[in-house]
Short mmCIF file of C-alpha atoms in Angstrom, two decimals:
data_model
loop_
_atom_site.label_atom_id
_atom_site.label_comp_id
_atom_site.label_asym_id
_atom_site.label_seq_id
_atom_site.Cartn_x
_atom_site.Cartn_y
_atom_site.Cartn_z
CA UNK A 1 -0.93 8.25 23.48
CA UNK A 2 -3.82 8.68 20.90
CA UNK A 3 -1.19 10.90 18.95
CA UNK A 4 1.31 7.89 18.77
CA UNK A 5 -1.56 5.34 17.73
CA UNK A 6 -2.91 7.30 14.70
CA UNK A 7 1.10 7.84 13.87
CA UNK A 8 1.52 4.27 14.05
CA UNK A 9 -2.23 3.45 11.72
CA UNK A 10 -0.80 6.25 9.39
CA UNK A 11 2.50 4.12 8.77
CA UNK A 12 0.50 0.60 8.58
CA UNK A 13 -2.35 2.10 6.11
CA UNK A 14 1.53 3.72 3.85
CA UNK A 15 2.84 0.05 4.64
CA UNK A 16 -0.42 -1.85 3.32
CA UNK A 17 -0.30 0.28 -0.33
CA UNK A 18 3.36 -0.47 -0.41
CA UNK A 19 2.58 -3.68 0.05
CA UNK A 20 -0.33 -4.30 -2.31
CA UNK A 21 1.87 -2.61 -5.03
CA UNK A 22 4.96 -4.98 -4.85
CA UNK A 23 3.18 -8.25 -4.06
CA UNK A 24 1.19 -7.97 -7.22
CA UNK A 25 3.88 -7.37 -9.10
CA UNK A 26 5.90 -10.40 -7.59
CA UNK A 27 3.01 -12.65 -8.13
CA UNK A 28 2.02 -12.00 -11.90
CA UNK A 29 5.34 -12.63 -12.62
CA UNK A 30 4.20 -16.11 -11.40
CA UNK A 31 1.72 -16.88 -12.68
CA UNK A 32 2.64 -16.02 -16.34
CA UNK A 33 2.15 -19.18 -17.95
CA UNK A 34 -1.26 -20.06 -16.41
CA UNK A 35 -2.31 -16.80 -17.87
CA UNK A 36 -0.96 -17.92 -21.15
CA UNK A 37 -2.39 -20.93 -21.16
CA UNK A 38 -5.88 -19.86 -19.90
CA UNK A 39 -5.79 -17.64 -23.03
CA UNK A 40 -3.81 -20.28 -25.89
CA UNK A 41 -1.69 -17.61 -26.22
CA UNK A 42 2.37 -16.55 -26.47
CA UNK A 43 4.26 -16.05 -23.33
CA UNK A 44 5.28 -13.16 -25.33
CA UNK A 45 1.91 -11.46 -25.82
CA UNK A 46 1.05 -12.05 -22.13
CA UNK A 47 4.38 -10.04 -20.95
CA UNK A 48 2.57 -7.66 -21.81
CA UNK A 49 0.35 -7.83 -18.37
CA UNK A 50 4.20 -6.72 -16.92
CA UNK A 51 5.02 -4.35 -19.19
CA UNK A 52 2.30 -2.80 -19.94
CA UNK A 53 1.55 -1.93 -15.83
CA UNK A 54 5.49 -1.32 -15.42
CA UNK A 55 5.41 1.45 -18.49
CA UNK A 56 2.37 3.44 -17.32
CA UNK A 57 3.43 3.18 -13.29
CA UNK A 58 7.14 4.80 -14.34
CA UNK A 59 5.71 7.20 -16.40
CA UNK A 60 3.24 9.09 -14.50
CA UNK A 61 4.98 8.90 -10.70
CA UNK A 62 6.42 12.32 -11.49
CA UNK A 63 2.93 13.88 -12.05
CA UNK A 64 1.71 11.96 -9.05
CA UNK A 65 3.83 13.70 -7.02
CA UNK A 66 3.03 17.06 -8.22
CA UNK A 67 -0.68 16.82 -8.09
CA UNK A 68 0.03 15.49 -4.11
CA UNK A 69 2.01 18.63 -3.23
CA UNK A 70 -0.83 20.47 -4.58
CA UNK A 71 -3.92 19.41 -3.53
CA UNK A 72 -3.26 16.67 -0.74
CA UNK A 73 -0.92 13.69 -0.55
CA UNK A 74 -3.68 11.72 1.47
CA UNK A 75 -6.55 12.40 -1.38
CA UNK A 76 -3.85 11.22 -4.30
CA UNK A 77 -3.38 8.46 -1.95
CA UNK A 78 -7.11 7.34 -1.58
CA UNK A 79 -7.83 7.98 -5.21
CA UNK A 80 -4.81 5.16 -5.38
CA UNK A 81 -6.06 2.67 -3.37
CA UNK A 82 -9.70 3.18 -5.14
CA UNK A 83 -7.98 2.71 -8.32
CA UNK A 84 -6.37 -0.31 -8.15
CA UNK A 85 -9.03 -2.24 -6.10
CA UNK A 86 -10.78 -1.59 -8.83
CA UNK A 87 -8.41 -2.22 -11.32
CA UNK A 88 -7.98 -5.40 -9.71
CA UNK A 89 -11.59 -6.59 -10.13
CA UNK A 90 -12.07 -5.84 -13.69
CA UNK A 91 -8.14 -8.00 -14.11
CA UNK A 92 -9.83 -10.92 -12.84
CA UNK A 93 -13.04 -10.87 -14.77
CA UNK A 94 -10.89 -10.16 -18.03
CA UNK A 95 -12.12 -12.43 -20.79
CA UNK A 96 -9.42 -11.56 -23.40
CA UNK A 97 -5.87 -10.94 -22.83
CA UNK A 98 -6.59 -7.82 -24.68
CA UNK A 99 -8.59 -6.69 -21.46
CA UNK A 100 -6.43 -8.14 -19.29
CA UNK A 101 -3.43 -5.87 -20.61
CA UNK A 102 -5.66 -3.03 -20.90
CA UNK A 103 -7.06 -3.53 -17.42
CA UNK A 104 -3.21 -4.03 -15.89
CA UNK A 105 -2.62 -0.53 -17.37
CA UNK A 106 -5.63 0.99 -15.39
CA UNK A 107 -4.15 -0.60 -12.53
CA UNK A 108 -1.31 0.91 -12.97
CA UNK A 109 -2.41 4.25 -12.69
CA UNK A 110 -3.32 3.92 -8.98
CA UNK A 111 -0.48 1.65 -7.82
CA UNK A 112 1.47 4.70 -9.22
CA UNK A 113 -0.58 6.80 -6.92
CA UNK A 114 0.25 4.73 -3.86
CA UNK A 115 3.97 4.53 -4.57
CA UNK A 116 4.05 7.72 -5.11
CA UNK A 117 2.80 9.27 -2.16
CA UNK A 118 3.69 6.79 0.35
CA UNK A 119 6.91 8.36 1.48
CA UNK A 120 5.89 11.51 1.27
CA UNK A 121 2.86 10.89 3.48
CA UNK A 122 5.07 9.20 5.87
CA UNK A 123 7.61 12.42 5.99
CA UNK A 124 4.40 14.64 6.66
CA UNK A 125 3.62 12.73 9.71
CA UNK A 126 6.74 12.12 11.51
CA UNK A 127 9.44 14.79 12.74
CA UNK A 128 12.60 15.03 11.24
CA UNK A 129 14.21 12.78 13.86
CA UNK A 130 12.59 9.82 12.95
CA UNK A 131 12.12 9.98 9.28
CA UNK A 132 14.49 6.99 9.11
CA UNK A 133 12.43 4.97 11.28
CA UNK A 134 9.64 5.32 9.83
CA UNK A 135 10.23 5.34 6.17
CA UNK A 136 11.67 1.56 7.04
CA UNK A 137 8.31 0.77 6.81
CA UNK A 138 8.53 1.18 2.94
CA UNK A 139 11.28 -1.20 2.72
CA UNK A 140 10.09 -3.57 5.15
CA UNK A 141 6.67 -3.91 3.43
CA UNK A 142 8.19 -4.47 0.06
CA UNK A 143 10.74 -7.40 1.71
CA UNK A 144 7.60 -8.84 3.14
CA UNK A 145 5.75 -8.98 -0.51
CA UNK A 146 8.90 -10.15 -1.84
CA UNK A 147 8.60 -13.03 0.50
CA UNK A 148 5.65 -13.88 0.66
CA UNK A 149 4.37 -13.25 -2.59
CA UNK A 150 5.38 -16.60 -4.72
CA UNK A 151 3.95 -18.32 -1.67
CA UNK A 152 0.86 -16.28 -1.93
CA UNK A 153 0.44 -16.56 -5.71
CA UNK A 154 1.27 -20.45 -5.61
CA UNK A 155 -1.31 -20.88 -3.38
CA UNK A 156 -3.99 -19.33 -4.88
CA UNK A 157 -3.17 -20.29 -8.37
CA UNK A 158 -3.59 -23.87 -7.30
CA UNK A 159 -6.72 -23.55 -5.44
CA UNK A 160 -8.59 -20.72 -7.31
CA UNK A 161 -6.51 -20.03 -10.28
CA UNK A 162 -4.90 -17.44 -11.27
CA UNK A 163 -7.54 -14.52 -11.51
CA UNK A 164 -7.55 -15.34 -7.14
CA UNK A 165 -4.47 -13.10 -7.42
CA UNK A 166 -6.27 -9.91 -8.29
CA UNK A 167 -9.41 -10.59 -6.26
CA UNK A 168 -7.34 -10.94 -2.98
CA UNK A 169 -6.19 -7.36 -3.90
CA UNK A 170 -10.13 -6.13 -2.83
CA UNK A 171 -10.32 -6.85 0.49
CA UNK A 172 -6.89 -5.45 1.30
CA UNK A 173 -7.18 -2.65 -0.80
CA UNK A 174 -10.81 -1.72 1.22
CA UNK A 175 -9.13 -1.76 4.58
CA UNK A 176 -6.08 -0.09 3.49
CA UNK A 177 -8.76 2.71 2.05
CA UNK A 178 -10.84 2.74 5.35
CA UNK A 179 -7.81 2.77 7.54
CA UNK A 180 -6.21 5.19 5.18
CA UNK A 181 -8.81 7.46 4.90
CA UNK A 182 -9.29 7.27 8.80
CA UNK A 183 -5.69 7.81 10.29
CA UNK A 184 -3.69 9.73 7.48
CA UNK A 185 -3.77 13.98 8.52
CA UNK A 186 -5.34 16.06 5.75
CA UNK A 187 -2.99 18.66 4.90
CA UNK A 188 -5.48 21.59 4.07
CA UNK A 189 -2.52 24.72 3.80
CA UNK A 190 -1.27 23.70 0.60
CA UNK A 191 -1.70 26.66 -2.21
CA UNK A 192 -3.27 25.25 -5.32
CA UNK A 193 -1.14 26.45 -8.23
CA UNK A 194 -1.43 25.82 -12.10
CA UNK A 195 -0.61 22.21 -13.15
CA UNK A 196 1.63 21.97 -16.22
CA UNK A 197 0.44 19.41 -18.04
CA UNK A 198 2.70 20.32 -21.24
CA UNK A 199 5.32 19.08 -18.89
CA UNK A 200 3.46 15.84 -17.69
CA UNK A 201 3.12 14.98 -21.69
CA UNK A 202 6.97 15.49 -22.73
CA UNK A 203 7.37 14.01 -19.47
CA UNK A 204 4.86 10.53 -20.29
CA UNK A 205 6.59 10.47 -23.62
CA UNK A 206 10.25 10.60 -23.27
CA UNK A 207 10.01 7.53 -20.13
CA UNK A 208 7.93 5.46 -22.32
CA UNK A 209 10.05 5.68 -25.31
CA UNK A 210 13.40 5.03 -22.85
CA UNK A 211 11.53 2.09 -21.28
CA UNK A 212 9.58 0.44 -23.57
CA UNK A 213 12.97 -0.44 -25.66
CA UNK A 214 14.23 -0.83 -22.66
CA UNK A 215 11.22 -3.80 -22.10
CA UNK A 216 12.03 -5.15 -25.43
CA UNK A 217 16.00 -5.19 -25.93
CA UNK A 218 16.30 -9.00 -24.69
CA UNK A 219 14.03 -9.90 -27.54
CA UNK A 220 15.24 -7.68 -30.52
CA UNK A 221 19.13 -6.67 -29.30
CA UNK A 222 20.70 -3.96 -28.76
CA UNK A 223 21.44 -3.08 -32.33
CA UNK A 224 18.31 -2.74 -33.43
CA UNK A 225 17.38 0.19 -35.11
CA UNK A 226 14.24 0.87 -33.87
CA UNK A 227 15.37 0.61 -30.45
CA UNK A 228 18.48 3.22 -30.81
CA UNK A 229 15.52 5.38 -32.16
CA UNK A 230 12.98 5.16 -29.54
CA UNK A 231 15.63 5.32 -26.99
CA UNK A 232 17.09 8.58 -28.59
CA UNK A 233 13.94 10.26 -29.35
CA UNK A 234 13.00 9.51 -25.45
CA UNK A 235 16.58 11.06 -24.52
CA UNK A 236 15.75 14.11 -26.70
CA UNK A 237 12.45 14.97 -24.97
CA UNK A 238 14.03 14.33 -21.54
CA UNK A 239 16.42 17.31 -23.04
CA UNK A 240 13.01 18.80 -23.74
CA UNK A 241 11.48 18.74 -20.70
CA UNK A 242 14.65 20.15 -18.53
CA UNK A 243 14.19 23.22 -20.91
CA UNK A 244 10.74 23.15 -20.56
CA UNK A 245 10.31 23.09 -16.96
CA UNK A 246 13.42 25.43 -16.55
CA UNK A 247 11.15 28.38 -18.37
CA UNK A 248 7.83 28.17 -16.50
CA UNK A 249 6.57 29.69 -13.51
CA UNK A 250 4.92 26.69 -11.99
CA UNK A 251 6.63 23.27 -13.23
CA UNK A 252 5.68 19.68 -12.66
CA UNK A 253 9.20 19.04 -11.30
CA UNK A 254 11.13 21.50 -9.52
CA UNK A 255 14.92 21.03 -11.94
CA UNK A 256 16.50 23.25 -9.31
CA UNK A 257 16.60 20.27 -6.99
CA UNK A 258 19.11 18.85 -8.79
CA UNK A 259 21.39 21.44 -7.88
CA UNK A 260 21.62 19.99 -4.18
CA UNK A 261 23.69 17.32 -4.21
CA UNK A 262 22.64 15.29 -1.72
CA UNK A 263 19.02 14.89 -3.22
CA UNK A 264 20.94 14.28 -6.66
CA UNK A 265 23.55 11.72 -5.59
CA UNK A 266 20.60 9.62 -3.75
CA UNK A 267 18.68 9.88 -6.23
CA UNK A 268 21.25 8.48 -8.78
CA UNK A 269 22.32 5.92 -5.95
CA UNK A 270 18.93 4.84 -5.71
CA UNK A 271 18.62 3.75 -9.79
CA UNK A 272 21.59 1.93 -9.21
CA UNK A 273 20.98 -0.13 -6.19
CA UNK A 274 16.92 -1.04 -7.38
CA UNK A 275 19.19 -1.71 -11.31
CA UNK A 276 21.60 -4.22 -9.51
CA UNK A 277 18.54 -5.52 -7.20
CA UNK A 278 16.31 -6.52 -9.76
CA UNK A 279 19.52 -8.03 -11.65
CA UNK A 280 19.71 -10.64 -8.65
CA UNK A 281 16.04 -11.33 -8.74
CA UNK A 282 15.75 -12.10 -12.14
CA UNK A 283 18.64 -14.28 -12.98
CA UNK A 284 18.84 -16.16 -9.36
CA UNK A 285 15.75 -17.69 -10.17
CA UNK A 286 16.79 -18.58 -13.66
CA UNK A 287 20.07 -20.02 -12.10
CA UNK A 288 17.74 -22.27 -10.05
CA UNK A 289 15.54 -23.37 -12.22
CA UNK A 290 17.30 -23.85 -15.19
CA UNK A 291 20.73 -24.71 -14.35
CA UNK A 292 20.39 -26.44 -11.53
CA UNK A 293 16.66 -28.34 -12.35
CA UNK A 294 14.88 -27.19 -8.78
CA UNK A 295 11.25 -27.22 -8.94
CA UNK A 296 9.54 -23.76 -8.30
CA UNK A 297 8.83 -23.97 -4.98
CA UNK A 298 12.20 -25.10 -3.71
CA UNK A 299 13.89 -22.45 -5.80
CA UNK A 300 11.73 -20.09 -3.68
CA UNK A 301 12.48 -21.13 -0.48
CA UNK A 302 16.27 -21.12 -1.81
CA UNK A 303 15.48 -17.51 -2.61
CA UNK A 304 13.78 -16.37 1.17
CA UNK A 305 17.50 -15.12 2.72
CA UNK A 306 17.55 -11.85 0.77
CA UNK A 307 14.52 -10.46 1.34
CA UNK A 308 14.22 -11.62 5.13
CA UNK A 309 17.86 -10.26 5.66
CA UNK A 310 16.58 -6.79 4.07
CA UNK A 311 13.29 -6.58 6.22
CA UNK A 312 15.50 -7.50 9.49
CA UNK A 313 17.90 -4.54 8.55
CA UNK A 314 15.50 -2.07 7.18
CA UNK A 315 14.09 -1.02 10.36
CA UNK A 316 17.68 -0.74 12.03
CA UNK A 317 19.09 1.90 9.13
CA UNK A 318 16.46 3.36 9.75
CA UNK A 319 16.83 4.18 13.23
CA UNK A 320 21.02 4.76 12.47
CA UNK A 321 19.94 6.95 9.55
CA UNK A 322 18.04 9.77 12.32
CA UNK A 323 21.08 9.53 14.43
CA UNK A 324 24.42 9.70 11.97
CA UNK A 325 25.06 10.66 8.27
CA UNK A 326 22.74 8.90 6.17
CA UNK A 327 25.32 8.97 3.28
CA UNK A 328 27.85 6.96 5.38
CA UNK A 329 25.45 4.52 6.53
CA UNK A 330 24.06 3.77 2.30
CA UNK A 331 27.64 3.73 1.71
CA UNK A 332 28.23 1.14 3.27
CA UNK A 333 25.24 -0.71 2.48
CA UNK A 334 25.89 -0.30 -1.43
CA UNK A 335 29.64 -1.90 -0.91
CA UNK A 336 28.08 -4.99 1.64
CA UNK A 337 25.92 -5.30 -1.42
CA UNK A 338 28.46 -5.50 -4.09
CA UNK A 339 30.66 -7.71 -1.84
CA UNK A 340 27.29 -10.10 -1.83
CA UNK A 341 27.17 -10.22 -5.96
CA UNK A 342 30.50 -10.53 -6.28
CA UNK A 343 30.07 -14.03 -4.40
CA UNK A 344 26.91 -14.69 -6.31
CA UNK A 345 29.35 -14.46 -9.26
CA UNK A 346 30.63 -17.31 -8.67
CA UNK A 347 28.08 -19.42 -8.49
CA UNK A 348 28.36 -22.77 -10.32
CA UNK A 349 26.05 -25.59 -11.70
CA UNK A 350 27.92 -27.90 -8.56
CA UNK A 351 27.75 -24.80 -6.19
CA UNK A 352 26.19 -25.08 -2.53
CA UNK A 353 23.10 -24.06 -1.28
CA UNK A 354 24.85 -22.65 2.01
CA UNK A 355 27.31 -20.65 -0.26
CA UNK A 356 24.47 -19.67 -2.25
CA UNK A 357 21.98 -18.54 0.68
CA UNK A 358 25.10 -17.24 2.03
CA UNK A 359 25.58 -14.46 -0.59
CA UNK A 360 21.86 -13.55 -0.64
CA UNK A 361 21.66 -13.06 2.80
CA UNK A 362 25.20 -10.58 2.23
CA UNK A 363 23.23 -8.25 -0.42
CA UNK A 364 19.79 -8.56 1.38
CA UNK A 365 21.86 -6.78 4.54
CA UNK A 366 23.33 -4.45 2.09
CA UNK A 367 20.05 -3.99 0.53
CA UNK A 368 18.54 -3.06 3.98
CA UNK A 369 21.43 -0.91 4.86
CA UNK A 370 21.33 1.01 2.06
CA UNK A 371 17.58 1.90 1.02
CA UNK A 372 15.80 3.59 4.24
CA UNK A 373 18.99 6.20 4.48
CA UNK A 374 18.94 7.03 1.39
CA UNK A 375 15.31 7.17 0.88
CA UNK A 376 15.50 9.24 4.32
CA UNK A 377 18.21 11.53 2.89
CA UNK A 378 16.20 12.27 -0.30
CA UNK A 379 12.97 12.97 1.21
CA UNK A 380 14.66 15.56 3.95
CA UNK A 381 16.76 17.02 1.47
CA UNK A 382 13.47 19.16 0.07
CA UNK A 383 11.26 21.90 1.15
CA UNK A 384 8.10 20.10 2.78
CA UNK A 385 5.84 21.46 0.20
CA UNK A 386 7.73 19.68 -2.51
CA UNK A 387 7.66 16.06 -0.58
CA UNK A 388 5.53 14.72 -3.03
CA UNK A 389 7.89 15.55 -6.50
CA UNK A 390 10.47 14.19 -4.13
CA UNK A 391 8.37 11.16 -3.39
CA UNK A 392 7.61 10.68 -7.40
CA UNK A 393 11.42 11.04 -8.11
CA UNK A 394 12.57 8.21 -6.07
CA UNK A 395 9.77 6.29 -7.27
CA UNK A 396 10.74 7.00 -10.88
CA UNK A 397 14.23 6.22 -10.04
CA UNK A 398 13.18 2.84 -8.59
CA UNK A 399 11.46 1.96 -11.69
CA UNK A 400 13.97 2.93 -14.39
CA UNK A 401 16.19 0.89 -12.19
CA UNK A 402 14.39 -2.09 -12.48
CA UNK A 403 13.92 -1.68 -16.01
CA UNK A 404 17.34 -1.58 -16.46
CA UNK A 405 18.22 -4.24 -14.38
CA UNK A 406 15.71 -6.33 -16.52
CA UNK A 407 17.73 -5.29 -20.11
CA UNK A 408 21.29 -6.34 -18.64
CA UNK A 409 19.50 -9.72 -16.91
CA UNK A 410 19.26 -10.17 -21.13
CA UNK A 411 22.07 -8.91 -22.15
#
C-alpha cells in the first residue's frame, strides 16, 4: 500500500512540472499586451518573452535527456523545478523588457529540464504494463493548463497584474520540489560516462537556426533570404551532428535509435500531431476574436471542448495503450483528429457555436487518443538506460511541432 502511494506522489510531483511548464506558456501568451503596455513598447519586441523561452526550451531538451540517463533523471528534475521557480521570480521583478526576455530565457532552461525528464521519470517508476496509464498523466496535466490557464492568467492580470503570473509559479514550483524530491526513486546504478558537449553545441545551433526563422517567417515571408539561409545552415549542422554523433564512442543522442521503427515513426507522428495541434490553437482564437467580434473571455469558454475532451480521453488510451497495439490505437486517434479539422474547415463568419464546439470536441478526442500511445510506444521502444534521450526526443519533437504549426498559422 505505501508502494502504491509514493507511485501515485511520483506521478502527481511529474504531473505538477508538466503542468507549471504548459500553463505558463498558455498564460503569457495572454497577457502580451499588458506586458507591452507596462513597458510602451512593440507587441513585436515583447514576442520576444515567447520566443525567446520557446528557442532555448527546444534546443537544449536533447542534452537534458542525456545528462538524466547519466547522472539521475530525479536530480535533472529538481535542478528543473529550482530553475524555473527561480526564473519565475526574477520575470516578475523585471524592470526592462530587456530583463524580462533575458529572464524568460533562464526560465527556459529548467522548464526544459522538467519536460524533459517527466516521462522518463514516469517510465522508471511504473512496469511495463502500465506505462500507458501512467504517462496519461502528461497529457492530462497539459489539457488541464490548457484549460485553465486563460482563466488563471485573466484573473490575476486583473487583480495583480500581469507579473502575478510568474509569482504564482513559486509556491507551486516549492511543493512540486518538496514532493518531488520526497516521492521520486533515486536511480543510483547508472554508469557516468563522458558527456559530448561538441554534440550538444552543433546540436544548440542547428535547432535555433531552424526555429528562430521558423519564429519569424509570418513577419518577413517565406522568401526571404535570410530565412532560406538560417534555415539551411541549421539543416546543414543537423547533417553535422548525425555524422558527428555516428563517430563517437559516447554520443549525446544514441542515432541508432532511429533504426527501430517504431521509436522513429512515433516520433515523426508526434511532430505532426503537436504541428496540426498548435495550428487549431492559434487560429481558433483568431477566428473568434476577429472574425466573429467575441470578447476574450467568451472566446475562451468557446474554446474549453478540446482540451476537456483530450483530458477525459487521455487517461482511457492510456489504459487501451498497456493492453493492445499502441500504433492502432494513435492511428486512430490521428484520423478522429483530422476528421475534427476537416469540420473546423468549414467554419464561417455565420457558423454555429454547436457546430463549432462540435469539431473541437472531435480533435480534442483524437488528440487524447492519439498522444499517451504514442508517447507510451516511444518511451518502451528504448533500452531503460536511454529513457531520458528518449524523453528529450519527444520533447524536441513536440516543440518543433509547435513551431511549425505557428509558421503555417501565418502562412
Amino acid at each position: 500500500m505505501q508502494f502504491l502511494q509514493r507511485k501515485r506522489a511520483t506521478l502527481l510531483a511529474v504531473a505538477i512540472g508538466t503542468f507549471m511548464g504548459a500553463l505558463d506558456s498558455s498564460v503569457v501568451n495572454l497577457v502580451l499586451p499588458n506586458i507591452g503596455s507596462y513597458f510602451h513598447t512593440t507587441l513585436s519586441l515583447v514576442e520576444w518573452t515567447i520566443i525567446a523561452y520557446l528557442l532555448v526550451i527546444s534546443s537544449l531538451l536533447l542534452a537534458y535527456g542525456r545528462l538524466g540517463d547519466m547522472y539521475g533523471h530525479k536530480q535533472i528534475y529538481l535542478l528543473g523545478f529550482i530553475i524555473f521557480t527561480i526564473g519565475s521570480l526574477v520575470c516578475g521583478l523585471a524592470k526592462t523588457i530587456a530583463l524580462l526576455i533575458i529572464f524568460r530565457a533562464f526560465q527556459a532552461v529548467g522548464a526544459g529540464m522538467l519536460m524533459a525528464m517527466g516521462p522518463a521519470i514516469v517510465t522508471d517508476t511504473v512496469a511495463p504494463r502500465d506505462r500507458g496509464r501512467a504517462l496519461s498523466v502528461t497529457a492530462v496535466a497539459v489539457a488541464c493548463a490548457l484549460t485553465i490557464g486563460p482563466v488563471i492568467g485573466g484573473f490575476l492580470t486583473t487583480a495583480f497584474g500581469w507579473q502575478s503570473i510568474f509569482f504564482i509559479n513559486i509556491p507551486i514550483g516549492i511543493g512540486g520540489f518538496l514532493l518531488a524530491q520526497r516521492t521520486i526513486p533515486r536511480n543510483d546504478e547508472r554508469t557516468v560516462q563522458p558527456f559530448d558537449p561538441i554534440g550538444a553545441v552543433i546540436i544548440f545551433a542547428a535547432l535555433i537556426s531552424i526555429l528562430l526563422p521558423l519564429s519569424l517567417v509570418e513577419e518577413l515571408g517565406w522568401t526571404n533570404f535570410w530565412i532560406l539561409l538560417f534555415i539551411g545552415i541549421g539543416l546543414g549542422l543537423m547533417v553535422g551532428f548525425g555524422f558527428w554523433e555516428r563517430h563517437i564512442d559516447y554520443p549525446l543522442f544514441d542515432i541508432r535509435l532511429f533504426r527501430n521503427k517504431l521509436f522513429a515513426m512515433s516520433n515523426i507522428s508526434a511532430l505532426l500531431n503537436y504541428m496540426a495541434q498548435n495550428t487549431i490553437i492559434l487560429l481558433i482564437p483568431f477566428y473568434l476574436q476577429r472574425l466573429r467580434g467575441l470578447p476574450p473571455n467568451q472566446a475562451g469558454l468557446l474554446y474549453l471542448p478540446m482540451p476537456l475532451a483530450t483530458m477525459m480521453v487521455a487517461p482511457i488510451s492510456g489504459t487501451l495503450s498497456d493492453r493492445m497495439d499502441s500504433r492502432y490505437i494513435s492511428s486512430a486517434g490521428m484520423a478522429i483528429m483530422a476528421v475534427g479539422m476537416g469540420m473546423l474547415s468549414y467554419l464561417k463568419a455565420n457558423s454555429s457555436d454547436v457546430f463549432m464546439m462540435a469539431g473541437l470536441i472531435v480533435v480534442g478526442f483524437g488528440i487524447g487518443l492519439f498522444q499517451t500511445p504514442n508517447n507510451s510506444a516511444i518511451m518502451g521502444a528504448v533500452p531503460r538506460d536511454k529513457t531520458g534521450v528518449a524523453s528529450g526526443m519527444l520533447a524536441t519533437m513536440r516543440n518543433i511541432g509547435i513551431v511549425l504549426g505557428v509558421a503555417v498559422s501565418g502562412a
